[in-house]
């Protein structure tokens, strides 16, 4: 329980993932490594008094439980007799607390990696740290445009982003509560409706390379869904997590289905890496993307028009000459973008100690097993966890902040 408590109190990135569906993995019967989660039905408005029923057309997403990991350590009988700590306090400080911190870091790192790949909206320029709060304010504006509900939000920035924005941020921040400060390293304060953290779990990304960017275009008009056929050149690289936009395909508010203000190109993320095989004129490849493209007439509409044949793709919008550029991606997160799941593991009986605790708030569980190996005269210890992630409203609930 000490390990679990220390773990959950240390979470930052994954604290802003949604855990409502983790109970599906803790039923008395096996549900497999993933579950399908259906989104609420959306509707179109009927004009006038005539009856015009709409078909039920619910979309769904997958929440996975496929990432087991843990920590192992051991000592032999001689070390146990003459070297091992004897008091519970020493064991807690020297073994249990470090284990909890490291497990929490692993959960956060995996969560940050997931969000880096699957967040489609970005602000700023890759390779350059923002020097003005205006860039961060664009995150708030983007979430509002995408109808993100109010609630818990985090602005997770790198140390270099913190340095670049300088004193401008400290004049606006409100202090957070003392309990949050006590447990979470890097907590800064609250501003622009975000809890701000100087976060060390963020990932550096490297943009793909398009030999002739003007030849990377849509191959076939009217495409929708999570696949996009394009024309490219042999050797072009499309990395998982690359962001792009499509000419004349603009974002709309999911409620009004229009843009309140200047048109903003809809941004997409590539979820599966691809190496180009096209000839730059007639052949190419198919990208797997998020969000799915829903055009006019759909109750899930998110763009003002479907892409036309030959529409130009722009790699990392807002970044000039992005080919191969590297930078850190900060994250503006709400609880609506991503799901985090956790489950208990089997508890063996033929061991000295087997203890497993599960946090009711996050669903994360930690199993500890202590057993004696008679062949090696060795006392072994292991901590185990299994977690997984899923995409919820990625287009509406997360924004990436490009940095150096």
Coordinates of C-alpha atoms in Angstrom, one line a residue, residues 2-377:
X2 CA 2.9 2.3 0.7
X3 CA 4.2 1.7 -2.9
X4 CA 0.8 2.3 -4.4
X5 CA 0.2 5.5 -2.4
X6 CA 3.6 6.8 -3.3
X7 CA 3.0 5.9 -7.0
X8 CA -0.4 7.6 -7.4
X9 CA 0.7 10.7 -5.5
X10 CA 3.7 11.1 -7.9
X11 CA 1.7 10.9 -11.1
X12 CA 1.4 14.0 -13.3
X13 CA 0.9 13.2 -17.0
X14 CA -1.3 10.2 -16.4
X15 CA -3.3 12.1 -13.7
X16 CA -5.0 13.9 -16.7
X17 CA -6.0 10.6 -18.4
X18 CA -9.5 9.3 -18.0
X19 CA -9.9 6.0 -15.9
X20 CA -13.6 5.6 -16.0
X21 CA -13.4 2.4 -18.2
X22 CA -10.8 0.6 -16.2
X23 CA -13.5 -1.4 -14.4
X24 CA -14.2 -3.3 -17.6
X25 CA -10.9 -5.1 -17.1
X26 CA -11.7 -6.2 -13.5
X27 CA -14.7 -8.3 -14.1
X28 CA -15.0 -11.9 -12.8
X29 CA -14.7 -13.1 -16.4
X30 CA -11.9 -12.4 -18.8
X31 CA -12.6 -9.6 -21.2
X32 CA -9.4 -9.9 -23.3
X33 CA -6.6 -7.3 -23.8
X34 CA -9.0 -4.6 -25.0
X35 CA -12.5 -3.4 -24.7
X36 CA -14.7 -1.3 -27.1
X37 CA -16.0 1.9 -25.7
X38 CA -19.0 3.5 -27.5
X39 CA -19.2 7.3 -27.7
X40 CA -22.6 9.0 -27.2
X41 CA -24.8 9.4 -30.2
X42 CA -24.7 12.8 -31.8
X43 CA -27.7 14.2 -33.7
X44 CA -28.5 16.6 -36.6
X45 CA -31.2 19.2 -36.3
X46 CA -34.5 18.8 -38.2
X47 CA -35.9 22.0 -39.7
X48 CA -39.6 22.5 -39.2
X49 CA -42.3 20.3 -37.7
X50 CA -42.0 17.3 -40.0
X51 CA -40.9 14.0 -38.5
X52 CA -37.6 12.9 -39.9
X53 CA -36.0 10.1 -37.8
X54 CA -32.2 9.7 -37.8
X55 CA -30.6 6.3 -37.8
X56 CA -28.6 5.3 -34.7
X57 CA -24.9 5.5 -35.7
X58 CA -22.6 5.4 -32.7
X59 CA -18.9 5.3 -33.1
X60 CA -16.5 3.6 -30.8
X61 CA -12.9 3.5 -29.7
X62 CA -10.6 0.8 -28.3
X63 CA -9.1 0.9 -24.7
X64 CA -6.2 -1.5 -24.4
X65 CA -4.7 -3.4 -21.5
X66 CA -1.5 -4.6 -23.0
X67 CA 1.5 -3.1 -21.2
X68 CA 2.9 -5.2 -18.3
X69 CA 6.1 -4.1 -16.6
X70 CA 7.7 -4.2 -13.2
X71 CA 10.8 -4.1 -10.9
X72 CA 12.8 -7.0 -9.6
X73 CA 15.5 -7.3 -7.0
X74 CA 17.0 -10.1 -4.9
X75 CA 19.6 -11.1 -2.4
X76 CA 21.1 -14.4 -1.2
X77 CA 20.8 -15.8 2.3
X78 CA 24.2 -14.5 3.4
X79 CA 23.4 -10.9 2.4
X80 CA 20.0 -11.3 4.2
X81 CA 21.7 -12.4 7.3
X82 CA 24.5 -9.8 7.6
X83 CA 23.6 -6.9 5.4
X84 CA 19.9 -6.5 5.0
X85 CA 18.0 -3.7 6.8
X86 CA 16.1 -4.8 9.8
X87 CA 13.6 -2.0 10.5
X88 CA 10.3 -1.4 8.6
X89 CA 11.3 2.3 8.2
X90 CA 14.6 1.4 6.6
X91 CA 12.9 -1.1 4.2
X92 CA 10.3 1.5 3.3
X93 CA 12.8 4.3 2.7
X94 CA 15.4 2.2 0.9
X95 CA 13.2 -0.1 -1.2
X96 CA 9.5 0.6 -1.2
X97 CA 9.6 4.4 -1.8
X98 CA 12.1 4.2 -4.6
X99 CA 10.1 1.4 -6.2
X100 CA 6.9 3.5 -6.1
X101 CA 8.6 6.6 -7.6
X102 CA 10.1 4.5 -10.4
X103 CA 6.8 2.8 -11.2
X104 CA 5.1 6.1 -11.3
X105 CA 7.7 7.5 -13.6
X106 CA 7.2 4.5 -15.9
X107 CA 3.4 5.1 -16.0
X108 CA 3.9 8.8 -16.7
X109 CA 6.5 8.2 -19.4
X110 CA 4.2 5.7 -21.2
X111 CA 1.3 8.1 -20.9
X112 CA 3.4 11.0 -22.3
X113 CA 4.5 8.9 -25.2
X114 CA 0.9 7.9 -26.0
X115 CA -0.2 11.6 -25.9
X116 CA 2.7 12.7 -28.0
X117 CA 1.7 10.3 -30.8
X118 CA -2.0 10.7 -30.7
X119 CA -2.5 14.4 -30.0
X120 CA -3.4 16.0 -33.4
X121 CA -3.7 19.7 -32.5
X122 CA -0.5 21.7 -32.2
X123 CA 0.6 25.3 -31.6
X124 CA 4.0 26.9 -32.0
X125 CA 7.0 25.9 -34.1
X126 CA 8.9 22.7 -33.8
X127 CA 12.5 23.2 -32.6
X128 CA 11.7 26.7 -31.1
X129 CA 10.5 27.3 -27.5
X130 CA 7.7 29.8 -27.3
X131 CA 8.7 33.1 -25.7
X132 CA 5.2 34.5 -25.3
X133 CA 2.2 33.4 -23.3
X134 CA 0.2 33.9 -26.5
X135 CA 1.2 30.5 -27.8
X136 CA 0.0 28.8 -24.6
X137 CA -3.2 30.9 -24.8
X138 CA -3.8 29.4 -28.2
X139 CA -4.2 26.0 -26.4
X140 CA -7.0 27.4 -24.4
X141 CA -8.6 28.9 -27.5
X142 CA -8.2 25.6 -29.5
X143 CA -9.9 23.6 -26.8
X144 CA -12.7 26.1 -26.7
X145 CA -13.1 25.9 -30.4
X146 CA -13.2 22.1 -30.2
X147 CA -16.0 22.3 -27.5
X148 CA -13.8 20.7 -24.8
X149 CA -15.9 20.6 -21.6
X150 CA -14.7 22.5 -18.5
X151 CA -12.8 20.6 -15.9
X152 CA -9.4 19.5 -14.9
X153 CA -6.7 20.6 -17.3
X154 CA -2.9 20.5 -17.3
X155 CA -0.2 22.5 -19.1
X156 CA 2.9 20.3 -19.1
X157 CA 6.0 22.1 -20.4
X158 CA 9.7 21.3 -20.6
X159 CA 12.3 23.1 -18.5
X160 CA 13.6 24.9 -21.6
X161 CA 10.0 26.1 -22.4
X162 CA 9.8 27.4 -18.9
X163 CA 13.1 29.3 -19.2
X164 CA 12.0 30.8 -22.6
X165 CA 8.7 32.1 -21.3
X166 CA 10.6 33.6 -18.4
X167 CA 9.0 35.9 -15.9
X168 CA 5.9 36.4 -18.0
X169 CA 4.4 33.3 -16.6
X170 CA 5.2 33.9 -12.9
X171 CA 3.2 37.2 -12.9
X172 CA 0.0 35.3 -13.9
X173 CA 0.2 32.1 -12.0
X174 CA -2.0 31.4 -9.0
X175 CA -0.6 29.0 -6.3
X176 CA -1.9 25.5 -6.2
X177 CA -2.9 23.7 -3.0
X178 CA -0.2 22.6 -0.6
X179 CA -1.0 18.9 -1.0
X180 CA -0.4 19.0 -4.7
X181 CA 2.9 20.8 -4.2
X182 CA 3.9 18.3 -1.5
X183 CA 3.7 15.3 -3.8
X184 CA 4.3 16.5 -7.3
X185 CA 7.7 17.7 -8.4
X186 CA 7.7 20.5 -11.0
X187 CA 4.4 22.0 -10.0
X188 CA 4.3 25.7 -11.0
X189 CA 0.8 27.0 -10.4
X190 CA -2.5 27.7 -12.2
X191 CA -3.1 30.1 -15.2
X192 CA -5.3 30.2 -18.3
X193 CA -7.5 27.5 -16.8
X194 CA -4.6 25.1 -16.6
X195 CA -2.6 23.6 -13.8
X196 CA 1.0 24.2 -15.0
X197 CA 3.9 21.7 -14.5
X198 CA 7.5 21.8 -15.5
X199 CA 7.4 18.2 -16.6
X200 CA 10.4 15.9 -17.2
X201 CA 8.4 13.0 -18.8
X202 CA 7.8 14.8 -22.1
X203 CA 9.2 13.4 -25.4
X204 CA 11.4 14.8 -28.1
X205 CA 10.0 14.2 -31.6
X206 CA 11.6 14.2 -35.0
X207 CA 9.6 15.3 -38.0
X208 CA 9.4 13.1 -41.1
X209 CA 11.1 14.0 -44.3
X210 CA 9.3 14.7 -47.6
X211 CA 11.8 15.0 -50.5
X212 CA 9.4 17.2 -52.5
X213 CA 6.7 18.6 -50.2
X214 CA 4.7 20.0 -53.1
X215 CA 4.2 16.5 -54.4
X216 CA 2.7 15.1 -51.2
X217 CA -1.0 15.5 -52.0
X218 CA -4.3 13.7 -51.5
X219 CA -4.9 10.8 -54.0
X220 CA -8.6 10.8 -54.6
X221 CA -11.2 13.3 -53.5
X222 CA -14.0 12.9 -50.9
X223 CA -12.1 10.6 -48.5
X224 CA -13.3 10.3 -44.9
X225 CA -12.5 8.1 -41.9
X226 CA -9.1 7.2 -40.4
X227 CA -7.3 6.3 -43.7
X228 CA -6.0 8.8 -46.2
X229 CA -4.6 7.8 -49.6
X230 CA -1.9 10.2 -50.8
X231 CA 0.7 10.6 -53.5
X232 CA 4.3 10.7 -52.2
X233 CA 7.8 9.9 -53.3
X234 CA 9.9 6.8 -52.7
X235 CA 11.8 7.3 -49.5
X236 CA 9.6 9.9 -47.9
X237 CA 9.2 9.2 -44.2
X238 CA 6.0 9.7 -42.3
X239 CA 6.7 9.2 -38.6
X240 CA 4.1 8.0 -36.0
X241 CA 3.2 11.3 -34.3
X242 CA 3.8 13.5 -37.3
X243 CA 1.2 16.3 -37.5
X244 CA -0.2 17.6 -40.8
X245 CA -3.0 19.6 -42.3
X246 CA -4.8 19.4 -45.7
X247 CA -5.4 22.4 -47.9
X248 CA -9.0 23.8 -47.7
X249 CA -10.0 21.2 -45.0
X250 CA -10.8 23.4 -42.0
X251 CA -11.8 22.6 -38.5
X252 CA -15.4 23.2 -37.2
X253 CA -16.9 23.2 -33.8
X254 CA -18.5 19.8 -33.2
X255 CA -21.7 21.5 -31.8
X256 CA -22.2 24.3 -34.3
X257 CA -20.5 22.5 -37.2
X258 CA -18.9 25.8 -38.3
X259 CA -16.1 28.0 -37.3
X260 CA -16.7 31.1 -35.1
X261 CA -14.0 33.3 -36.5
X262 CA -11.1 32.9 -39.0
X263 CA -10.9 29.5 -40.6
X264 CA -8.3 27.2 -39.0
X265 CA -6.9 24.2 -40.9
X266 CA -7.9 20.9 -39.3
X267 CA -4.8 19.1 -38.0
X268 CA -4.2 15.4 -38.0
X269 CA -1.7 13.0 -36.5
X270 CA -0.1 10.0 -38.2
X271 CA -0.5 7.0 -36.0
X272 CA 1.5 4.4 -38.0
X273 CA 4.9 5.1 -39.5
X274 CA 5.1 4.8 -43.3
X275 CA 8.0 4.9 -45.7
X276 CA 6.9 6.3 -49.1
X277 CA 6.8 4.1 -52.2
X278 CA 5.2 6.6 -54.6
X279 CA 6.5 8.2 -57.8
X280 CA 5.4 11.8 -57.0
X281 CA 2.7 12.0 -59.7
X282 CA 0.3 9.1 -59.7
X283 CA 1.2 6.6 -57.0
X284 CA 1.7 6.7 -53.2
X285 CA 0.7 5.2 -49.9
X286 CA -2.1 5.2 -47.4
X287 CA -1.8 7.0 -44.0
X288 CA -3.5 6.0 -40.8
X289 CA -4.6 9.2 -39.1
X290 CA -6.5 10.7 -36.2
X291 CA -9.0 12.2 -35.9
X292 CA -11.2 10.5 -38.4
X293 CA -12.4 12.8 -41.1
X294 CA -16.2 13.5 -40.9
X295 CA -17.5 15.9 -43.5
X296 CA -20.7 18.0 -43.9
X297 CA -23.9 16.0 -43.4
X298 CA -22.4 13.8 -40.7
X299 CA -23.6 14.2 -37.2
X300 CA -19.9 13.8 -36.2
X301 CA -18.8 16.5 -38.6
X302 CA -15.3 17.9 -37.8
X303 CA -14.3 19.6 -41.0
X304 CA -16.0 22.1 -43.3
X305 CA -15.2 20.0 -46.5
X306 CA -13.8 16.7 -47.4
X307 CA -10.4 16.8 -49.1
X308 CA -10.3 17.2 -52.9
X309 CA -8.1 15.3 -55.2
X310 CA -4.6 16.9 -55.3
X311 CA -5.1 18.9 -52.1
X312 CA -1.7 19.7 -50.6
X313 CA -0.6 18.3 -47.3
X314 CA 1.5 20.5 -44.9
X315 CA 3.8 18.8 -42.5
X316 CA 3.9 20.2 -38.9
X317 CA 1.8 23.3 -39.6
X318 CA 3.4 26.4 -38.2
X319 CA 7.0 25.1 -38.6
X320 CA 9.0 26.4 -41.6
X321 CA 11.1 23.7 -43.4
X322 CA 10.1 21.0 -40.9
X323 CA 11.9 18.1 -42.6
X324 CA 13.8 16.2 -40.0
X325 CA 13.5 18.9 -37.3
X326 CA 13.6 17.8 -33.7
X327 CA 11.9 19.3 -30.7
X328 CA 10.0 18.6 -27.5
X329 CA 6.3 18.5 -27.5
X330 CA 4.6 20.0 -24.5
X331 CA 1.1 18.9 -23.7
X332 CA -2.1 20.7 -22.8
X333 CA -4.3 17.9 -21.6
X334 CA -7.9 17.5 -20.4
X335 CA -9.4 14.3 -19.0
X336 CA -11.4 13.9 -22.2
X337 CA -8.6 13.1 -24.6
X338 CA -7.1 9.7 -23.5
X339 CA -8.0 6.7 -21.4
X340 CA -5.8 4.9 -18.9
X341 CA -6.7 1.5 -17.7
X342 CA -5.2 -0.8 -15.1
X343 CA -6.0 -4.3 -13.7
X344 CA -5.0 -6.7 -11.0
X345 CA -2.8 -9.7 -11.8
X346 CA -3.0 -13.2 -10.6
X347 CA -2.0 -13.6 -6.9
X348 CA 0.1 -16.7 -6.5
X349 CA -0.3 -18.8 -3.3
X350 CA 2.9 -20.8 -3.1
X351 CA 5.1 -17.9 -2.1
X352 CA 6.2 -16.3 1.2
X353 CA 4.3 -13.1 0.6
X354 CA 1.9 -12.0 -2.1
X355 CA 0.3 -8.6 -1.7
X356 CA -1.8 -6.7 -4.2
X357 CA -3.4 -3.3 -3.8
X358 CA -5.6 -1.3 -6.2
X359 CA -6.2 2.4 -6.1
X360 CA -10.0 2.9 -6.4
X361 CA -9.6 6.3 -8.0
X362 CA -7.2 5.5 -10.9
X363 CA -7.7 1.7 -11.1
X364 CA -4.0 1.2 -11.0
X365 CA -2.9 -1.9 -9.2
X366 CA 0.5 -3.0 -7.9
X367 CA 1.4 -6.6 -7.0
X368 CA 4.3 -7.5 -4.8
X369 CA 5.7 -11.1 -4.6
X370 CA 8.4 -12.3 -2.2
X371 CA 9.6 -15.9 -2.6
X372 CA 12.6 -18.0 -1.7
X373 CA 14.5 -19.8 -4.5
X374 CA 15.9 -23.1 -3.0
X375 CA 18.1 -23.8 -6.0
X376 CA 20.1 -20.6 -5.7
X377 CA 19.4 -19.9 -2.0

